[in-house]
Structure formats: C-alpha cells, structure tokens
mmCIF file of C-alpha atoms and ligand atoms in Angstrom:
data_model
loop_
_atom_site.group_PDB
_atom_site.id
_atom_site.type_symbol
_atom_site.label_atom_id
_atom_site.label_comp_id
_atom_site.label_asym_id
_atom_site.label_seq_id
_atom_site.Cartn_x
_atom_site.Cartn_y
_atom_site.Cartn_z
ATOM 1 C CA UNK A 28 -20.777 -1.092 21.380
ATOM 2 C CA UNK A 29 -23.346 -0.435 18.460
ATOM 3 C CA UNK A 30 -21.664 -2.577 15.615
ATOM 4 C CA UNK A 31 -24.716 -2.886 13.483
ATOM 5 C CA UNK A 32 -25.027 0.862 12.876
ATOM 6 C CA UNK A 33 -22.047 0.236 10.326
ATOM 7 C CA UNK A 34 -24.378 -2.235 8.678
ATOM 8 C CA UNK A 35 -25.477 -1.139 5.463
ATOM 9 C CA UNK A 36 -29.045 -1.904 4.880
ATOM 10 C CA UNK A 37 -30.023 -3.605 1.897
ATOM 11 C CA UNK A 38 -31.708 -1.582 -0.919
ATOM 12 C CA UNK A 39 -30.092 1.920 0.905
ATOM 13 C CA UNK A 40 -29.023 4.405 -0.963
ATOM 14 C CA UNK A 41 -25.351 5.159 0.164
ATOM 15 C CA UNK A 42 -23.389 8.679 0.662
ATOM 16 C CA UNK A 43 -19.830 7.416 1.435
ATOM 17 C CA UNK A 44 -19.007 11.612 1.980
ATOM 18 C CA UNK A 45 -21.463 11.361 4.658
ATOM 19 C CA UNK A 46 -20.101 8.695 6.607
ATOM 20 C CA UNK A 47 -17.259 9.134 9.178
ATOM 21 C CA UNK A 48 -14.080 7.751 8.420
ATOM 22 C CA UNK A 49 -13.323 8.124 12.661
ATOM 23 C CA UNK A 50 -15.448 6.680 14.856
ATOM 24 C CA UNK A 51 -16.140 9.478 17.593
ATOM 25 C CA UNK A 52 -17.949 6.902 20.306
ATOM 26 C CA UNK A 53 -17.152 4.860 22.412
ATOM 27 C CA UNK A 54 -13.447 4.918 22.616
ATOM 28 C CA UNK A 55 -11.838 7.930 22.591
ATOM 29 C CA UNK A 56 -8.475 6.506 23.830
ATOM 30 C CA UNK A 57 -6.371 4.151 22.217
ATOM 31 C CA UNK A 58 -5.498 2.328 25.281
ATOM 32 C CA UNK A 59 -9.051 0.858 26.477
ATOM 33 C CA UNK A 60 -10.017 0.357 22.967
ATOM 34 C CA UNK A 61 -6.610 -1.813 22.696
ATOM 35 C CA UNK A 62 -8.115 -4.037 26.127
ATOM 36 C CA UNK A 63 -10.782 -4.567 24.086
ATOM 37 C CA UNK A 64 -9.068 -6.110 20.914
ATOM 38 C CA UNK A 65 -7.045 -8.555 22.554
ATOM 39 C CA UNK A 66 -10.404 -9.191 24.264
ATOM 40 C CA UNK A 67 -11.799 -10.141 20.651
ATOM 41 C CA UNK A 68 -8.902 -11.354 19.469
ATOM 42 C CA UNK A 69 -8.829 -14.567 22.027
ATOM 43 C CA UNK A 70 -12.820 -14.889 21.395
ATOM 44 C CA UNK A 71 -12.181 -14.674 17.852
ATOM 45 C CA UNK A 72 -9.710 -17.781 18.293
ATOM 46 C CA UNK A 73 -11.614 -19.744 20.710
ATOM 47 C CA UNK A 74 -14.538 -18.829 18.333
ATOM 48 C CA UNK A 75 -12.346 -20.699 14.996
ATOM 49 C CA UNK A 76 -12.276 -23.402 17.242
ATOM 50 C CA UNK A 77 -15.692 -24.262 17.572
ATOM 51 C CA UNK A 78 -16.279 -23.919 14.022
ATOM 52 C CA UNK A 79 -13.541 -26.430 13.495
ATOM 53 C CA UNK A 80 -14.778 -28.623 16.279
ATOM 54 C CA UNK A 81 -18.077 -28.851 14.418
ATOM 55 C CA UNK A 82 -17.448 -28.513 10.899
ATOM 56 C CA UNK A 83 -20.991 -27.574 9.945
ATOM 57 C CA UNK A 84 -20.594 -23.896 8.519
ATOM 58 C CA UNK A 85 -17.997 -21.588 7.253
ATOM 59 C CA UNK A 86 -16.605 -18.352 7.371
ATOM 60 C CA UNK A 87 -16.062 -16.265 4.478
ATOM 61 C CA UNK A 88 -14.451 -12.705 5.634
ATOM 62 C CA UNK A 89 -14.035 -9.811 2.225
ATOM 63 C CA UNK A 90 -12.463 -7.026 2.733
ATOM 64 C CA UNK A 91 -12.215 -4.457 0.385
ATOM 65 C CA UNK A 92 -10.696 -0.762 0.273
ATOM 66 C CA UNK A 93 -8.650 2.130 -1.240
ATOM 67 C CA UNK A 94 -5.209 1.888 -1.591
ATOM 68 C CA UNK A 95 -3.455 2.169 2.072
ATOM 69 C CA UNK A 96 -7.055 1.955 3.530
ATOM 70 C CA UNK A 97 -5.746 -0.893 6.022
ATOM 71 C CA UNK A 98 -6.431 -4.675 4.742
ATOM 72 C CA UNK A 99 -3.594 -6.113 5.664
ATOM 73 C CA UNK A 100 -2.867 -4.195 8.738
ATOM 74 C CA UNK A 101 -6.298 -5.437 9.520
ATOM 75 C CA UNK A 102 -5.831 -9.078 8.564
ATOM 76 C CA UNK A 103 -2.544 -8.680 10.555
ATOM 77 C CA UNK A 104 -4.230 -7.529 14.057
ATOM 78 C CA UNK A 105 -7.800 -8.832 14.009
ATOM 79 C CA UNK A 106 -7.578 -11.786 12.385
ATOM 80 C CA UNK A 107 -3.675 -12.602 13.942
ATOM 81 C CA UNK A 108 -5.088 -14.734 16.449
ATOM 82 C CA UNK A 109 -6.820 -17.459 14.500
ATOM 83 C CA UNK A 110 -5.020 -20.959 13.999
ATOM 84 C CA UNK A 111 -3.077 -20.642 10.780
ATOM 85 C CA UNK A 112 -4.251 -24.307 10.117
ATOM 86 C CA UNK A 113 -7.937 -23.470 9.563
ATOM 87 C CA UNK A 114 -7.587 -19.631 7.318
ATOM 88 C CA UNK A 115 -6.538 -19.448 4.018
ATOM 89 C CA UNK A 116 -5.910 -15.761 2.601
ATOM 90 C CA UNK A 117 -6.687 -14.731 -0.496
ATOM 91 C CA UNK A 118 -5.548 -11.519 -2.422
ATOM 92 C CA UNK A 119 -6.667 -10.717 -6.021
ATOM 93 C CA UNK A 120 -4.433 -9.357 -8.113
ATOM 94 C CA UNK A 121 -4.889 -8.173 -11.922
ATOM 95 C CA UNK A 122 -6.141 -11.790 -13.633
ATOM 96 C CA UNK A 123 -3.789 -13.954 -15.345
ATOM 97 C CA UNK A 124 -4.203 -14.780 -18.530
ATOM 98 C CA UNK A 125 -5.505 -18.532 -17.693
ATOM 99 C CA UNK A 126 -8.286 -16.674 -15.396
ATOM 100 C CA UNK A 127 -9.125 -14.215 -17.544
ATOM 101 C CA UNK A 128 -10.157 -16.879 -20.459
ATOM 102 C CA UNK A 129 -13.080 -17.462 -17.797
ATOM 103 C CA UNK A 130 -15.966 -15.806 -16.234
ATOM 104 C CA UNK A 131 -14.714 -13.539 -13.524
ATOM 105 C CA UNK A 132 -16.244 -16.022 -10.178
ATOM 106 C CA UNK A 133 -14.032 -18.772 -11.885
ATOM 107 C CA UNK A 134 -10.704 -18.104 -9.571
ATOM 108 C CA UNK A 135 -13.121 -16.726 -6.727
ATOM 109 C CA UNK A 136 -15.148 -19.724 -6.013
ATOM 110 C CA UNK A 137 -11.860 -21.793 -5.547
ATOM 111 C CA UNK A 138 -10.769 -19.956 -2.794
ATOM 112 C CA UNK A 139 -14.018 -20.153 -0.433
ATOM 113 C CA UNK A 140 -13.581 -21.798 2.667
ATOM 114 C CA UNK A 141 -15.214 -25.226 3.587
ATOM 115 C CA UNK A 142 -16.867 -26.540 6.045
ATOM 116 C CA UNK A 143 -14.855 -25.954 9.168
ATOM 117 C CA UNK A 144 -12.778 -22.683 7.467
ATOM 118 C CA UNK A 145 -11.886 -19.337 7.646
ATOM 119 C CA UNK A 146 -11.249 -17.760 4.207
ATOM 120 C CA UNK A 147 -10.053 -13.902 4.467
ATOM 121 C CA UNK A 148 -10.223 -12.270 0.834
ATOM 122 C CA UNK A 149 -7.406 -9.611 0.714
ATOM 123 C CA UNK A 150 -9.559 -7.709 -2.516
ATOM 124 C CA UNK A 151 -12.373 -10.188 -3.938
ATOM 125 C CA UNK A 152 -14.751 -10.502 -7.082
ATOM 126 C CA UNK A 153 -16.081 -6.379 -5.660
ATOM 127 C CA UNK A 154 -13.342 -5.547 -7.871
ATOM 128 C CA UNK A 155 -14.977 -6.644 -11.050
ATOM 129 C CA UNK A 156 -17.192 -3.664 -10.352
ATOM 130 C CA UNK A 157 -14.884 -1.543 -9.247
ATOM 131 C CA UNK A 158 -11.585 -1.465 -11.230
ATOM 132 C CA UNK A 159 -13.177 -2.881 -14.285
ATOM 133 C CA UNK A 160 -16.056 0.114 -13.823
ATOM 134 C CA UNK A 161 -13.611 2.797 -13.031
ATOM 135 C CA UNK A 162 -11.259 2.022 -15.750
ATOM 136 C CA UNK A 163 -13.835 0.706 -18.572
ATOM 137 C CA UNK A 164 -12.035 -2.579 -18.982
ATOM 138 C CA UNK A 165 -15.093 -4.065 -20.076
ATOM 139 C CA UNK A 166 -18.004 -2.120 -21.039
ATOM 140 C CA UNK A 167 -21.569 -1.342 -18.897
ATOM 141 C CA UNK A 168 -23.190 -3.609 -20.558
ATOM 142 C CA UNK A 169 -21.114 -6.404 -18.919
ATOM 143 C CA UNK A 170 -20.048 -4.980 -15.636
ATOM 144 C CA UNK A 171 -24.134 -3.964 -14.765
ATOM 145 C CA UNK A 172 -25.187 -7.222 -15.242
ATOM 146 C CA UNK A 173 -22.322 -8.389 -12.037
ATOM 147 C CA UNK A 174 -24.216 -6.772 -9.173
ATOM 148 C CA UNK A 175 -26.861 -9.886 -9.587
ATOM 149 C CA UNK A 176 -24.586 -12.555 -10.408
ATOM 150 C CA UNK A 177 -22.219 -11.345 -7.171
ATOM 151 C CA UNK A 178 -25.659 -11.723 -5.018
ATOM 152 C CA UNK A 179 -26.796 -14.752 -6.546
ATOM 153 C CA UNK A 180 -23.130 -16.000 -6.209
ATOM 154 C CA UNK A 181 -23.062 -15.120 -2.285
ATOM 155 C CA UNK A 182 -26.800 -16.400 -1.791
ATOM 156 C CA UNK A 183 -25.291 -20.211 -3.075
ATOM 157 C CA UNK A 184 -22.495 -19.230 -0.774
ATOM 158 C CA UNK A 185 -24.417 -18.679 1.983
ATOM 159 C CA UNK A 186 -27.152 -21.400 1.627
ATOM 160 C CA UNK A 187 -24.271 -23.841 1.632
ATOM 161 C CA UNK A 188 -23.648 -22.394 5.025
ATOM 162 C CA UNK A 189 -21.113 -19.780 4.441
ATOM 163 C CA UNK A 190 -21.393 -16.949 6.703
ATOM 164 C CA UNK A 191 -20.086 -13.959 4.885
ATOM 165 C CA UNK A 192 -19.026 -10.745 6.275
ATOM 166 C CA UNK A 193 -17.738 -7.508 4.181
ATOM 167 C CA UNK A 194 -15.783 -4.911 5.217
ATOM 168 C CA UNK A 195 -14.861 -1.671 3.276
ATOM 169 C CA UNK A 196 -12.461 0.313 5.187
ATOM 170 C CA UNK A 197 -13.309 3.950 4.724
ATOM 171 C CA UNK A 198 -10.466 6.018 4.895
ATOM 172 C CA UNK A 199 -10.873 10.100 4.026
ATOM 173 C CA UNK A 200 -8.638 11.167 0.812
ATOM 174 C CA UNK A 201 -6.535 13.222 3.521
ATOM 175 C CA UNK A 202 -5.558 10.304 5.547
ATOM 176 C CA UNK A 203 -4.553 8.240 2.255
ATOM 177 C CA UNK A 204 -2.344 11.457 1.569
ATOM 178 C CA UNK A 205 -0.745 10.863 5.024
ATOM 179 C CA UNK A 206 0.101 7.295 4.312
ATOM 180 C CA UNK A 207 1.411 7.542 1.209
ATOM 181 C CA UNK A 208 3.513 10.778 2.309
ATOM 182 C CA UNK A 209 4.542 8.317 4.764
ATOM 183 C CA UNK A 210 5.413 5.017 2.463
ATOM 184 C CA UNK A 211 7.216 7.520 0.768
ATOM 185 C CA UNK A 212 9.603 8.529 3.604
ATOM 186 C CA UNK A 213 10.207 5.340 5.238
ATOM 187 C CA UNK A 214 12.746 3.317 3.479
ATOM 188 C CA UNK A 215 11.183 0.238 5.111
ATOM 189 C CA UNK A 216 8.020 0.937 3.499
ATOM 190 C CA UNK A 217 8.950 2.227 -0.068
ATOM 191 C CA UNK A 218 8.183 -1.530 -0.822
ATOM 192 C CA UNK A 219 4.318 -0.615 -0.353
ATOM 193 C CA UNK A 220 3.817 2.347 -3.108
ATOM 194 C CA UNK A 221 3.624 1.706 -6.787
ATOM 195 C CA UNK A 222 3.208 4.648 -8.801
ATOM 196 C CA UNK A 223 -0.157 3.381 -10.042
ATOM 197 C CA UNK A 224 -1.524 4.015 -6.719
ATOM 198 C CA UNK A 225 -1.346 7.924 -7.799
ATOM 199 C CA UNK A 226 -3.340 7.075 -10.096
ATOM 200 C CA UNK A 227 -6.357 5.472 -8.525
ATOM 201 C CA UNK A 228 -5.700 8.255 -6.202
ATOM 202 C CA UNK A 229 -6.657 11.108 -9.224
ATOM 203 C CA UNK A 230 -10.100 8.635 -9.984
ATOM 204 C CA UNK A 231 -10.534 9.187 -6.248
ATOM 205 C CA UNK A 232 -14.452 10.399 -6.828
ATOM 206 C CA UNK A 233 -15.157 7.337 -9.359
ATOM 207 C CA UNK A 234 -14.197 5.613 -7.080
ATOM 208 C CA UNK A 235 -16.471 6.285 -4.173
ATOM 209 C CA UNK A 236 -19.066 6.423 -6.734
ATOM 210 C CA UNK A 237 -18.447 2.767 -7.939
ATOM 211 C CA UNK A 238 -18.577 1.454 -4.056
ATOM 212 C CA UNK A 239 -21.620 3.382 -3.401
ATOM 213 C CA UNK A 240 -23.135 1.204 -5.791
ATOM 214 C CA UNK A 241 -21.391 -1.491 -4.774
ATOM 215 C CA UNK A 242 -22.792 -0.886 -1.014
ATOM 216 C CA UNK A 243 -26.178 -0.172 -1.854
ATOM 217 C CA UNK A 244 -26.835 -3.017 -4.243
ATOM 218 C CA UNK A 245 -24.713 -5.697 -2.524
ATOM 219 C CA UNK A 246 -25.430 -5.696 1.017
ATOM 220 C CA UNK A 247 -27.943 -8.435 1.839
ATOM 221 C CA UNK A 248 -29.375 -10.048 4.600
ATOM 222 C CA UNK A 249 -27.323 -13.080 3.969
ATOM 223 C CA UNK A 250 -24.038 -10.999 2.985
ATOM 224 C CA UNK A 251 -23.930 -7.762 4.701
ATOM 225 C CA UNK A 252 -21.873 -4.999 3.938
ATOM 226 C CA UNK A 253 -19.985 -3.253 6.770
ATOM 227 C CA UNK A 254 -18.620 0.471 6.012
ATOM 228 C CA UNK A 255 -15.580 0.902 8.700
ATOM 229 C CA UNK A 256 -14.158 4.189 10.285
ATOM 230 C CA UNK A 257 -10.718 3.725 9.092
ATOM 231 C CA UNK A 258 -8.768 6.743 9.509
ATOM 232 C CA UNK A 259 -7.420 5.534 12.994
ATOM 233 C CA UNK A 260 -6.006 2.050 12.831
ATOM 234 C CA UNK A 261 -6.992 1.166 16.523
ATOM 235 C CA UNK A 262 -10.576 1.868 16.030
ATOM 236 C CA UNK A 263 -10.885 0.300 12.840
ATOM 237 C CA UNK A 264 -9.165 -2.833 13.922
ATOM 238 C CA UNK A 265 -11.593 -3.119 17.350
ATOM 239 C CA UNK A 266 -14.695 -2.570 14.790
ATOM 240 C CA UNK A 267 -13.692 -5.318 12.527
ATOM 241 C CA UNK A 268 -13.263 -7.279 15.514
ATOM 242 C CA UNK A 269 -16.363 -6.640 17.065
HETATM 243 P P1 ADP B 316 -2.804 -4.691 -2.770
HETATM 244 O O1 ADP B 316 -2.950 -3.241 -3.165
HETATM 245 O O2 ADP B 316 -4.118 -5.387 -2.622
HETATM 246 O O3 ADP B 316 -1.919 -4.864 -1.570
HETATM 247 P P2 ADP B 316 -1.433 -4.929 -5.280
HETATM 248 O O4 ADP B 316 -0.724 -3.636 -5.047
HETATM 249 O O5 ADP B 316 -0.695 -6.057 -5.912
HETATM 250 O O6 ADP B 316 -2.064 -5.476 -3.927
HETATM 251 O O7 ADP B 316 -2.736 -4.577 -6.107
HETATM 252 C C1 ADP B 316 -3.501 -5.540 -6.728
HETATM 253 C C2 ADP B 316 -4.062 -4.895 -7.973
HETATM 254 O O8 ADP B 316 -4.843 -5.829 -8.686
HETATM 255 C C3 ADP B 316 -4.954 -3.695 -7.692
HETATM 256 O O9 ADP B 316 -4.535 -2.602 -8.439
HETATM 257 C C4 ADP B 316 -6.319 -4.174 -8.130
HETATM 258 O O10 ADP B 316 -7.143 -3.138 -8.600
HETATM 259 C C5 ADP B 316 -5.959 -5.169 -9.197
HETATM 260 N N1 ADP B 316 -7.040 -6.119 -9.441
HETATM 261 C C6 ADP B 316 -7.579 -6.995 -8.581
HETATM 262 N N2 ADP B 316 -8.609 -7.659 -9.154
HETATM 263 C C7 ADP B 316 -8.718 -7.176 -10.406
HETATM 264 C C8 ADP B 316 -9.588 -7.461 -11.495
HETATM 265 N N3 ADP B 316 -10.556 -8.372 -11.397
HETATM 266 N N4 ADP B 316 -9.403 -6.791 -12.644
HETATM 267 C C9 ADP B 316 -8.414 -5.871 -12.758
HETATM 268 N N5 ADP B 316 -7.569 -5.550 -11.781
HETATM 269 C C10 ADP B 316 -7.711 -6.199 -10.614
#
C-alpha cells in the first residue's frame, strides 16, 4: 500500500477540495481491508513494546479534524491495541482560565510523551490556528506568528527524539451531514452533538481554508502531516494504521 502519497510535502501548496475523502485503491471491500487492521493492530502493539523495551525515543501521534471526522473512533480501533500502561490521551478543550493566563504551548508541552511513550492528542496546539483563526479570538497579528513557533516547537520535540505523526481526517461536508443526521436519530448518540457543532458546520469553507494553511506550512520532514480519506471508517482506520 502507498501510505506516503497522503504525505503532505513540506512547502506544498494544499487544495483540501482536491483531495479524496475515499480512498478508491487498494481495498475496495471492507472485509480484506479489516484482515489487514488487526494485522497492524498486533504490529502496532508488539511495535509499543519495543519502544518501551528500549526507552530511547518517543511517540507523539496528533490528530486533528472536523467535527464527526473520526478521532476517537480512530483512537478507539487503531490505536486499541497498545498497552494502556505506556499511552496517555490527550484532548484539548476550550482553555481554562489558569491556561489561558499563558502562552498557548504551556498545557501542550505537558502532555508529550517521554522516553518510552505513546502520547495520542485528541485536538492539539493546530487549534490555535484554527479555532482562534476562524473565530478571530485573537487577532492576525498573533495567530500568524504560531505557524513558526508550532515548527520550532515540534523541531525541539523531535530532536529530543519524539517521532511525531499528524493526521487530519478529511471527511466531505456530505458525509459530516450523514453523521450528524445520524447523532441526531440515535438516542445512544445524542450525547455526541452540541449545537455549536452547526455552527462550525456554517464556517465550513474557513475552515478548510485555515487547515490548508495549516498543511502547507506545518508539514516537515521531522513532523509530517498526513491528509486521511475519511469518509469510510474502515479505510481510514487501516490508513492511520499503516
Ligand atoms: P471533541 O469535539 O474534540 O470531541 P468537544 O466537543 O469538547 O470535544 O470540543 C472541544 C472544543 O474545544 C472544540 O470546539 C474546540 O474547537 C475547542 N478548543 C480546543 N482547543 C481550543 C483553543 N486553543 N481555543 C479555543 N477553543 C479550543
């Protein structure tokens, strides 16, 4: 399987309209493509365990998308497998107060994983270019500046020996129509729509314009960005995995 060609590379421009949200090759059934994540799922573990064993490097996974795009349904089946002992999650929520009163890579840097871990960031500092951009809650002149502290942040990441992977799950406006239609209908979901998520939904197009930036200035060598299929969950999950 060609993984890399979901690989942004650094300094591209990026046309998230122009890339699938369904991968069309190689599986085109869910069945085989389901062999193949349990396949990745036990390397994934064994995987953990050498990293633990050794205790040398780290493993920093982001994952960032639209509302119902599939992070924790992701976390959930790709990263299921790993020993809870050695992953901590993380998921960013609108700052406190306390975390707020500092700059914004204060409450991310506590969460990175050390030598031996797996951290999984359920949203991450991406969204102090992306909320904050789309909703103006601080103005250009602060948010522009973030692109180069977020690479210079990864870069100290990574030369501390942080591997760090990023994964936006692209999902098309249709299928987040579906999902919602669907959280909507199934009392055991209701639990997963908030009303704001209508309206993130109407800034849709800001959006994709703030992760195109995000994509195109963000993906390094040393922290690549990876832009996911995401419209079918099976495919998605056995990309991530991959
Ligand atoms: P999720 O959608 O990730 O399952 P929530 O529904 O609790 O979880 O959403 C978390 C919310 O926190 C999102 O609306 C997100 O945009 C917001 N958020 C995260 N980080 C920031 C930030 N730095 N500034 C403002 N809002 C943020």
């Amino acid at each position: 399987m060609n993984f890399d060609k979901h690989r942004v590379e650094p300094g591209t421009a990026v046309d998230l309209s122009a890339m699938a949200t369904e991968c069309i090759e190689p599986y085109a059934d869910k069945s085989q493509a389901k062999d193949d994540l349990e396949d990745n799922v036990e390397k994934l573990a064994d995987l953990q365990n050498l990293l633990y064993a050794e205790s040398k490097h780290a493993l920093l996974i982001i994952l960032q998308a639209m509302d119902a795009g599939g992070k924790d349904g992701t976390i959930r089946h790709v990263m299921g497998g790993f020993n809870p002992q050695g992953v901590h999650v993380a998921s960013f929520k609108v700052p406190t107060r306390r975390e707020i009163a500092h700059d914004y890579l204060w409450r991310i840097h506590k969460h990175t994983p050390g030598r031996g871990e797996i951290s999984i960031f359920n949203r991450s500092h991406y969204e102090d270019v992306l909320v904050v951009r789309v909703n103006n809650l601080v103005p250009p002149e602060m948010w522009s500046k973030r692109y180069d502290h977020i690479n210079e942040f990864e870069r100290l990441l990574a030369d501390s020996g942080v591997t760090i992977r990023k994964f936006f799950l692209h999902i098309s406006k249709r299928e987040q129509k579906e999902r919602f239609d669907a959280r909507l209908e199934d009392p055991r979901k209701h639990w997963k729509f908030s009303s704001g998520d209508l309206k993130v939904r109407e800034q849709w197009d800001d959006y994709m314009e703030a992760y195109e930036t995000v994509l195109s200035k963000c993906s390094t060598s040393y922290a690549p960005w990876y832009v996911i299929p995401s419209d079918r969950r099976w495919d998605r999950n056995l990309v991530v995995s991959q």
